[in-house]
Amino acid sequence: MSQSSDDAPTGPITGGHAQQTPTLDTGRAHEPAGAVAAVQPPRRWTIAVALTSAALLIVALLLPWNLYFGIGIPDSSMILFWVLLGVTVLSLISVALGASRRPAGGLRFWLNVPYLLLVLAFVCFDAYETVRFGGTVTVPGGVGPGAWLGVAGALLSAQPSLTGAAAEEPGFDRWTRSARIIGYASILGAIASFGFNLYWRIRYAVQNADGSTGFGDQNIAVIATAVVYGIVALIAVFVASRWLLRKSPGSRLDTVALGISTLIAGIVVWALPVGRDIDAFHGIAQNTSTAGVGFEGYLAWAAAAAIFAPRALARQRHPSTNEENAWRAAARNGLLLIAVWCLGSVAMRIDDLVVAVTLNYPFSRYDTVVLAAFDLVTAVLAIWLRINLVKQTMSARLTSSLCGLVATLSVARVVIGVVLAPRFAQPPTGPVENPVYGNDLAQQITSLFDVALSVLGVCILAAAIITGHFSGRRLRRQQRRVARKAAAPAAAHAREAQETTRIPVGTPPPSAATTTRIQTGPPRLFRGDDSATSQIPVPKPKIFRPPND
């Protein structure tokens, strides 16, 4: 009796037709997605960093660097423009070296040193003019958005290529210390600027108080406005620059988001025709005080964002519990900055209303109340959302909706701040209009920083919707995906084990002798089984003899 091909195997199968059991590699099934990419970032990430730095350097050529120099600034120095073009070419060469991923870190750094020195020269020039023209009607040059984008592009291209995102690289410690130094310098510069401008305002008020009129309402209004505006601007710089001093992932994400918001705000305010109404200096930042948040903050945030961005964003591309907490902490810090500035705007509007009533300046109680109400509602909502983001019970839809409302109110503050702001019938500077800066607003509270906070609010909304880190949605989705990948090989192995092994015809299995051997005995009759149905024909009896008989 031969074994048919449909019978199940009854013994061990060996040889070339043995069943091949796939080896399950479950070692990586429980690893978080992107663990391999964290060790060695993909090529496209290096290319993206190189293209971003090149774009920043090129756009910096098209923006003003101060009130006296830049494309669109009358009577700009051509010699200085050729110097800027030369240092830009050197930085672009370092970008090309970085894109090639060749070990040229030291060379890349030194190629960007001339660019960084040029930015430092503009800062020193503005500091010199601030001291020289203090207390006069002459406006210092300031530092424009061209310098912010330029320093960001130069620092982005001067860094060594990203080699690991899972942990701090040993060579990156020096860059972290430099960012901390920039943070301390911005805070100290803002304090010095506030003190210097307050000194000149008090001196101006005291010198204008002659013996006949005494120390009147106008003198008090000048000092009070300088104190309120200066303190609000100083607090904003201090709150944001503290992020540069911390090592937490959330603070670094905040720095990157604020730096990006600053660069976008500078471009928008300079490019739009309404930019001069949003900011009296058309996006070219002066020092911190009555001009609002000065270049001490903008320049520092752009530089630190360029230092932290490659590693901070590469580390946060993949979901985990720590990264979810980092995004949540970054959103809470951003909401705190929005709330602080909105409350400061309420204080400034109250001060301006009191000054306008006292000195008979143009004002509208209704417009002032509406503007203050928008500021207050935005601040209260930002504070409430900051407090409740600690809880993980809020649904993803509610979190995204509230973040979108904060971003909408931030943008609305800029719009109504320009539309409802009181204006002079004729600019106080006279009929001759400066081609670069100046407007007819009687109260300049809405500024470049409001636009930057609007972009920051949009960044928080994008983080809530795209990443899903605030509600843990992305983390749970990734965990389910990893679990499915881990269970797939086991299920495939179980299906293969259930399948019948087929043995080629004509090749008897080695165990056939043991399974078909019948004890030798007398001949016996063998009948077919007709118990299943009566319709099966019963074969005739036949003699069955065992083999080998």
PDB file of C-alpha atoms in Angstrom, residues 285-499:
ATOM      1  CA  ALA A 285      14.000  97.017  15.043  1.00  0.00           C
ATOM      2  CA  GLN A 286      15.309  99.711  17.324  1.00  0.00           C
ATOM      3  CA  ASN A 287      16.559  99.082  20.869  1.00  0.00           C
ATOM      4  CA  THR A 288      14.272  97.843  23.623  1.00  0.00           C
ATOM      5  CA  SER A 289      12.136 100.521  25.252  1.00  0.00           C
ATOM      6  CA  THR A 290       9.462 102.787  23.843  1.00  0.00           C
ATOM      7  CA  ALA A 291      10.113 101.241  20.434  1.00  0.00           C
ATOM      8  CA  GLY A 292       8.826  97.937  21.819  1.00  0.00           C
ATOM      9  CA  VAL A 293      10.853  94.754  21.766  1.00  0.00           C
ATOM     10  CA  GLY A 294      14.172  95.705  20.214  1.00  0.00           C
ATOM     11  CA  PHE A 295      16.702  93.968  18.047  1.00  0.00           C
ATOM     12  CA  GLU A 296      18.296  92.567  21.216  1.00  0.00           C
ATOM     13  CA  GLY A 297      15.478  90.046  21.230  1.00  0.00           C
ATOM     14  CA  TYR A 298      14.913  89.505  17.515  1.00  0.00           C
ATOM     15  CA  LEU A 299      18.564  88.994  16.610  1.00  0.00           C
ATOM     16  CA  ALA A 300      19.200  86.682  19.571  1.00  0.00           C
ATOM     17  CA  TRP A 301      16.120  84.537  18.884  1.00  0.00           C
ATOM     18  CA  ALA A 302      16.990  84.137  15.203  1.00  0.00           C
ATOM     19  CA  ALA A 303      20.577  83.156  16.005  1.00  0.00           C
ATOM     20  CA  ALA A 304      19.628  80.665  18.737  1.00  0.00           C
ATOM     21  CA  ALA A 305      16.898  79.141  16.558  1.00  0.00           C
ATOM     22  CA  ALA A 306      19.482  78.444  13.864  1.00  0.00           C
ATOM     23  CA  ILE A 307      21.717  76.724  16.442  1.00  0.00           C
ATOM     24  CA  PHE A 308      18.997  74.528  17.939  1.00  0.00           C
ATOM     25  CA  ALA A 309      16.781  73.832  14.914  1.00  0.00           C
ATOM     26  CA  PRO A 310      18.567  70.908  13.171  1.00  0.00           C
ATOM     27  CA  ARG A 311      18.933  68.755  16.266  1.00  0.00           C
ATOM     28  CA  ALA A 312      15.757  69.816  18.054  1.00  0.00           C
ATOM     29  CA  LEU A 313      13.534  69.095  15.053  1.00  0.00           C
ATOM     30  CA  ALA A 314      15.362  65.880  14.134  1.00  0.00           C
ATOM     31  CA  ARG A 315      14.911  64.598  17.670  1.00  0.00           C
ATOM     32  CA  GLN A 316      11.185  65.372  17.709  1.00  0.00           C
ATOM     33  CA  ARG A 317      10.236  63.767  14.410  1.00  0.00           C
ATOM     34  CA  HIS A 318       9.207  60.459  16.007  1.00  0.00           C
ATOM     35  CA  PRO A 319       6.556  60.021  18.690  1.00  0.00           C
ATOM     36  CA  SER A 320       7.377  58.932  22.224  1.00  0.00           C
ATOM     37  CA  THR A 321       6.282  59.910  25.709  1.00  0.00           C
ATOM     38  CA  ASN A 322       9.242  62.261  26.253  1.00  0.00           C
ATOM     39  CA  GLU A 323       8.723  63.978  22.914  1.00  0.00           C
ATOM     40  CA  GLU A 324       5.012  64.373  23.604  1.00  0.00           C
ATOM     41  CA  ASN A 325       5.885  66.103  26.881  1.00  0.00           C
ATOM     42  CA  ALA A 326       8.400  68.309  25.062  1.00  0.00           C
ATOM     43  CA  TRP A 327       5.806  69.516  22.552  1.00  0.00           C
ATOM     44  CA  ARG A 328       3.305  70.089  25.323  1.00  0.00           C
ATOM     45  CA  ALA A 329       5.848  72.107  27.364  1.00  0.00           C
ATOM     46  CA  ALA A 330       6.772  74.140  24.274  1.00  0.00           C
ATOM     47  CA  ALA A 331       3.122  75.011  23.645  1.00  0.00           C
ATOM     48  CA  ARG A 332       2.633  76.056  27.266  1.00  0.00           C
ATOM     49  CA  ASN A 333       5.675  78.348  27.141  1.00  0.00           C
ATOM     50  CA  GLY A 334       4.483  79.915  23.902  1.00  0.00           C
ATOM     51  CA  LEU A 335       1.054  80.543  25.396  1.00  0.00           C
ATOM     52  CA  LEU A 336       2.720  82.160  28.414  1.00  0.00           C
ATOM     53  CA  LEU A 337       4.587  84.612  26.185  1.00  0.00           C
ATOM     54  CA  ILE A 338       1.380  85.476  24.313  1.00  0.00           C
ATOM     55  CA  ALA A 339      -0.462  86.047  27.590  1.00  0.00           C
ATOM     56  CA  VAL A 340       2.315  88.214  29.048  1.00  0.00           C
ATOM     57  CA  TRP A 341       2.444  90.449  25.980  1.00  0.00           C
ATOM     58  CA  CYS A 342      -1.350  90.778  25.764  1.00  0.00           C
ATOM     59  CA  LEU A 343      -1.578  91.803  29.427  1.00  0.00           C
ATOM     60  CA  GLY A 344       1.243  94.256  28.803  1.00  0.00           C
ATOM     61  CA  SER A 345      -0.684  95.660  25.844  1.00  0.00           C
ATOM     62  CA  VAL A 346      -3.669  96.266  28.129  1.00  0.00           C
ATOM     63  CA  ALA A 347      -1.418  98.241  30.484  1.00  0.00           C
ATOM     64  CA  MET A 348       0.010 100.256  27.581  1.00  0.00           C
ATOM     65  CA  ARG A 349      -3.444 101.060  26.209  1.00  0.00           C
ATOM     66  CA  ILE A 350      -4.619 102.251  29.613  1.00  0.00           C
ATOM     67  CA  ASP A 351      -1.531 104.457  29.864  1.00  0.00           C
ATOM     68  CA  ASP A 352      -2.118 105.872  26.386  1.00  0.00           C
ATOM     69  CA  LEU A 353      -5.762 106.589  27.166  1.00  0.00           C
ATOM     70  CA  VAL A 354      -4.825 108.475  30.330  1.00  0.00           C
ATOM     71  CA  VAL A 355      -2.128 110.427  28.483  1.00  0.00           C
ATOM     72  CA  ALA A 356      -4.455 111.261  25.592  1.00  0.00           C
ATOM     73  CA  VAL A 357      -7.166 112.524  27.936  1.00  0.00           C
ATOM     74  CA  THR A 358      -4.664 114.548  29.945  1.00  0.00           C
ATOM     75  CA  LEU A 359      -2.890 116.155  26.974  1.00  0.00           C
ATOM     76  CA  ASN A 360      -5.919 116.441  24.646  1.00  0.00           C
ATOM     77  CA  TYR A 361      -4.504 114.022  22.076  1.00  0.00           C
ATOM     78  CA  PRO A 362      -6.893 112.360  19.609  1.00  0.00           C
ATOM     79  CA  PHE A 363      -8.496 109.285  21.147  1.00  0.00           C
ATOM     80  CA  SER A 364     -11.677 107.225  21.148  1.00  0.00           C
ATOM     81  CA  ARG A 365     -12.916 105.569  24.302  1.00  0.00           C
ATOM     82  CA  TYR A 366     -14.844 102.988  22.307  1.00  0.00           C
ATOM     83  CA  ASP A 367     -11.856 102.007  20.153  1.00  0.00           C
ATOM     84  CA  THR A 368      -9.557 101.840  23.164  1.00  0.00           C
ATOM     85  CA  VAL A 369     -11.993  99.639  25.084  1.00  0.00           C
ATOM     86  CA  VAL A 370     -12.397  97.300  22.089  1.00  0.00           C
ATOM     87  CA  LEU A 371      -8.634  97.001  21.633  1.00  0.00           C
ATOM     88  CA  ALA A 372      -8.088  96.365  25.330  1.00  0.00           C
ATOM     89  CA  ALA A 373     -10.911  93.799  25.346  1.00  0.00           C
ATOM     90  CA  PHE A 374      -9.285  91.834  22.519  1.00  0.00           C
ATOM     91  CA  ASP A 375      -5.973  91.861  24.380  1.00  0.00           C
ATOM     92  CA  LEU A 376      -7.605  90.756  27.627  1.00  0.00           C
ATOM     93  CA  VAL A 377      -9.660  87.956  26.052  1.00  0.00           C
ATOM     94  CA  THR A 378      -6.601  86.619  24.233  1.00  0.00           C
ATOM     95  CA  ALA A 379      -4.563  86.677  27.442  1.00  0.00           C
ATOM     96  CA  VAL A 380      -7.264  84.929  29.500  1.00  0.00           C
ATOM     97  CA  LEU A 381      -7.754  82.221  26.868  1.00  0.00           C
ATOM     98  CA  ALA A 382      -3.994  81.651  26.557  1.00  0.00           C
ATOM     99  CA  ILE A 383      -3.628  81.334  30.331  1.00  0.00           C
ATOM    100  CA  TRP A 384      -6.591  78.933  30.606  1.00  0.00           C
ATOM    101  CA  LEU A 385      -5.277  76.754  27.781  1.00  0.00           C
ATOM    102  CA  ARG A 386      -1.784  76.777  29.289  1.00  0.00           C
ATOM    103  CA  ILE A 387      -3.158  75.516  32.612  1.00  0.00           C
ATOM    104  CA  ASN A 388      -5.321  72.799  31.039  1.00  0.00           C
ATOM    105  CA  LEU A 389      -2.622  71.519  28.692  1.00  0.00           C
ATOM    106  CA  VAL A 390      -1.074  69.839  31.720  1.00  0.00           C
ATOM    107  CA  LYS A 391      -4.060  67.495  31.754  1.00  0.00           C
ATOM    108  CA  GLN A 392      -4.211  64.740  29.169  1.00  0.00           C
ATOM    109  CA  THR A 393      -7.981  64.389  29.449  1.00  0.00           C
ATOM    110  CA  MET A 394      -8.720  67.127  26.910  1.00  0.00           C
ATOM    111  CA  SER A 395      -9.800  65.749  23.561  1.00  0.00           C
ATOM    112  CA  ALA A 396      -7.702  66.388  20.484  1.00  0.00           C
ATOM    113  CA  ARG A 397     -10.552  68.273  18.785  1.00  0.00           C
ATOM    114  CA  LEU A 398     -11.060  70.628  21.747  1.00  0.00           C
ATOM    115  CA  THR A 399      -7.322  71.266  22.062  1.00  0.00           C
ATOM    116  CA  SER A 400      -6.954  72.059  18.361  1.00  0.00           C
ATOM    117  CA  SER A 401     -10.028  74.299  18.425  1.00  0.00           C
ATOM    118  CA  LEU A 402      -8.757  76.353  21.357  1.00  0.00           C
ATOM    119  CA  CYS A 403      -5.289  76.661  19.840  1.00  0.00           C
ATOM    120  CA  GLY A 404      -6.925  77.845  16.627  1.00  0.00           C
ATOM    121  CA  LEU A 405      -8.940  80.416  18.583  1.00  0.00           C
ATOM    122  CA  VAL A 406      -5.775  81.768  20.210  1.00  0.00           C
ATOM    123  CA  ALA A 407      -4.110  82.077  16.791  1.00  0.00           C
ATOM    124  CA  THR A 408      -7.205  83.789  15.353  1.00  0.00           C
ATOM    125  CA  LEU A 409      -7.378  86.288  18.188  1.00  0.00           C
ATOM    126  CA  SER A 410      -3.653  87.022  17.821  1.00  0.00           C
ATOM    127  CA  VAL A 411      -4.121  87.857  14.148  1.00  0.00           C
ATOM    128  CA  ALA A 412      -7.267  89.866  14.898  1.00  0.00           C
ATOM    129  CA  ARG A 413      -5.327  91.945  17.425  1.00  0.00           C
ATOM    130  CA  VAL A 414      -2.971  93.060  14.668  1.00  0.00           C
ATOM    131  CA  VAL A 415      -5.790  93.913  12.269  1.00  0.00           C
ATOM    132  CA  ILE A 416      -7.940  95.909  14.674  1.00  0.00           C
ATOM    133  CA  GLY A 417      -4.835  97.441  16.246  1.00  0.00           C
ATOM    134  CA  VAL A 418      -4.158  99.167  12.918  1.00  0.00           C
ATOM    135  CA  VAL A 419      -7.766  99.902  11.972  1.00  0.00           C
ATOM    136  CA  LEU A 420      -8.929 101.325  15.311  1.00  0.00           C
ATOM    137  CA  ALA A 421      -5.719 103.056  16.392  1.00  0.00           C
ATOM    138  CA  PRO A 422      -6.121 106.854  16.781  1.00  0.00           C
ATOM    139  CA  ARG A 423      -4.363 108.898  14.117  1.00  0.00           C
ATOM    140  CA  PHE A 424      -3.159 112.440  13.677  1.00  0.00           C
ATOM    141  CA  ALA A 425      -4.769 114.573  10.997  1.00  0.00           C
ATOM    142  CA  GLN A 426      -1.226 115.448   9.903  1.00  0.00           C
ATOM    143  CA  PRO A 427       1.941 113.548  10.918  1.00  0.00           C
ATOM    144  CA  PRO A 428       3.793 115.458  13.651  1.00  0.00           C
ATOM    145  CA  THR A 429       7.057 115.190  11.728  1.00  0.00           C
ATOM    146  CA  GLY A 430       5.814 117.618   9.091  1.00  0.00           C
ATOM    147  CA  PRO A 431       4.718 117.389   5.491  1.00  0.00           C
ATOM    148  CA  VAL A 432       7.937 115.704   4.349  1.00  0.00           C
ATOM    149  CA  GLU A 433       7.462 111.942   4.666  1.00  0.00           C
ATOM    150  CA  ASN A 434      10.417 109.670   5.274  1.00  0.00           C
ATOM    151  CA  PRO A 435      10.598 106.995   2.555  1.00  0.00           C
ATOM    152  CA  VAL A 436      11.491 104.236   5.035  1.00  0.00           C
ATOM    153  CA  TYR A 437       9.747 104.746   8.365  1.00  0.00           C
ATOM    154  CA  GLY A 438       7.075 106.809  10.124  1.00  0.00           C
ATOM    155  CA  ASN A 439       3.253 106.875  10.175  1.00  0.00           C
ATOM    156  CA  ASP A 440       0.375 109.010  11.405  1.00  0.00           C
ATOM    157  CA  LEU A 441      -0.653 106.851  14.388  1.00  0.00           C
ATOM    158  CA  ALA A 442      -1.028 108.807  17.621  1.00  0.00           C
ATOM    159  CA  GLN A 443      -0.451 105.652  19.668  1.00  0.00           C
ATOM    160  CA  GLN A 444       1.907 102.998  18.336  1.00  0.00           C
ATOM    161  CA  ILE A 445       1.242  99.864  20.376  1.00  0.00           C
ATOM    162  CA  THR A 446       0.697  97.272  17.663  1.00  0.00           C
ATOM    163  CA  SER A 447       4.169  96.379  16.472  1.00  0.00           C
ATOM    164  CA  LEU A 448       6.340  93.803  14.791  1.00  0.00           C
ATOM    165  CA  PHE A 449       6.255  91.665  17.926  1.00  0.00           C
ATOM    166  CA  ASP A 450       2.473  91.280  17.623  1.00  0.00           C
ATOM    167  CA  VAL A 451       2.969  89.817  14.145  1.00  0.00           C
ATOM    168  CA  ALA A 452       5.649  87.473  15.493  1.00  0.00           C
ATOM    169  CA  LEU A 453       3.279  86.270  18.220  1.00  0.00           C
ATOM    170  CA  SER A 454       0.562  85.703  15.608  1.00  0.00           C
ATOM    171  CA  VAL A 455       2.919  83.421  13.679  1.00  0.00           C
ATOM    172  CA  LEU A 456       3.851  81.742  16.967  1.00  0.00           C
ATOM    173  CA  GLY A 457       0.159  81.076  17.617  1.00  0.00           C
ATOM    174  CA  VAL A 458      -0.130  79.494  14.170  1.00  0.00           C
ATOM    175  CA  CYS A 459       2.895  77.313  14.987  1.00  0.00           C
ATOM    176  CA  ILE A 460       1.175  76.110  18.175  1.00  0.00           C
ATOM    177  CA  LEU A 461      -1.963  75.319  16.176  1.00  0.00           C
ATOM    178  CA  ALA A 462       0.082  73.400  13.587  1.00  0.00           C
ATOM    179  CA  ALA A 463       1.768  71.398  16.344  1.00  0.00           C
ATOM    180  CA  ALA A 464      -1.621  70.517  17.829  1.00  0.00           C
ATOM    181  CA  ILE A 465      -3.084  69.384  14.497  1.00  0.00           C
ATOM    182  CA  ILE A 466      -0.172  67.856  12.614  1.00  0.00           C
ATOM    183  CA  THR A 467       1.881  66.230  15.333  1.00  0.00           C
ATOM    184  CA  GLY A 468      -0.977  65.242  17.632  1.00  0.00           C
ATOM    185  CA  HIS A 469       1.442  65.330  20.565  1.00  0.00           C
ATOM    186  CA  PHE A 470      -0.797  67.438  22.802  1.00  0.00           C
ATOM    187  CA  SER A 471      -3.419  64.714  23.107  1.00  0.00           C
ATOM    188  CA  GLY A 472      -1.122  61.712  22.632  1.00  0.00           C
ATOM    189  CA  ARG A 473      -2.990  60.762  19.448  1.00  0.00           C
ATOM    190  CA  ARG A 474       0.127  60.374  17.374  1.00  0.00           C
ATOM    191  CA  LEU A 475       1.861  58.316  20.065  1.00  0.00           C
ATOM    192  CA  ARG A 476      -1.071  55.921  20.390  1.00  0.00           C
ATOM    193  CA  ARG A 477      -1.312  55.567  16.618  1.00  0.00           C
ATOM    194  CA  GLN A 478       2.393  54.743  16.408  1.00  0.00           C
ATOM    195  CA  GLN A 479       2.118  52.186  19.206  1.00  0.00           C
ATOM    196  CA  ARG A 480      -0.724  50.423  17.397  1.00  0.00           C
ATOM    197  CA  ARG A 481       1.310  50.401  14.179  1.00  0.00           C
ATOM    198  CA  VAL A 482       4.312  48.871  15.949  1.00  0.00           C
ATOM    199  CA  ALA A 483       2.082  46.262  17.596  1.00  0.00           C
ATOM    200  CA  ARG A 484       0.630  45.261  14.222  1.00  0.00           C
ATOM    201  CA  LYS A 485       4.106  44.950  12.724  1.00  0.00           C
ATOM    202  CA  ALA A 486       5.206  42.773  15.647  1.00  0.00           C
ATOM    203  CA  ALA A 487       2.168  40.488  15.341  1.00  0.00           C
ATOM    204  CA  ALA A 488       2.385  40.071  11.551  1.00  0.00           C
ATOM    205  CA  PRO A 489       5.382  37.607  11.474  1.00  0.00           C
ATOM    206  CA  ALA A 490       3.842  35.432  14.214  1.00  0.00           C
ATOM    207  CA  ALA A 491       0.538  35.210  12.345  1.00  0.00           C
ATOM    208  CA  ALA A 492       2.314  34.284   9.121  1.00  0.00           C
ATOM    209  CA  HIS A 493       4.267  31.560  10.922  1.00  0.00           C
ATOM    210  CA  ALA A 494       1.048  30.128  12.388  1.00  0.00           C
ATOM    211  CA  ARG A 495      -0.559  29.990   8.959  1.00  0.00           C
ATOM    212  CA  GLU A 496       2.433  28.192   7.494  1.00  0.00           C
ATOM    213  CA  ALA A 497       2.388  25.648  10.331  1.00  0.00           C
ATOM    214  CA  GLN A 498      -1.222  24.765   9.520  1.00  0.00           C
ATOM    215  CA  GLU A 499      -0.539  24.075   5.877  1.00  0.00           C
TER     216      GLU A 499
END
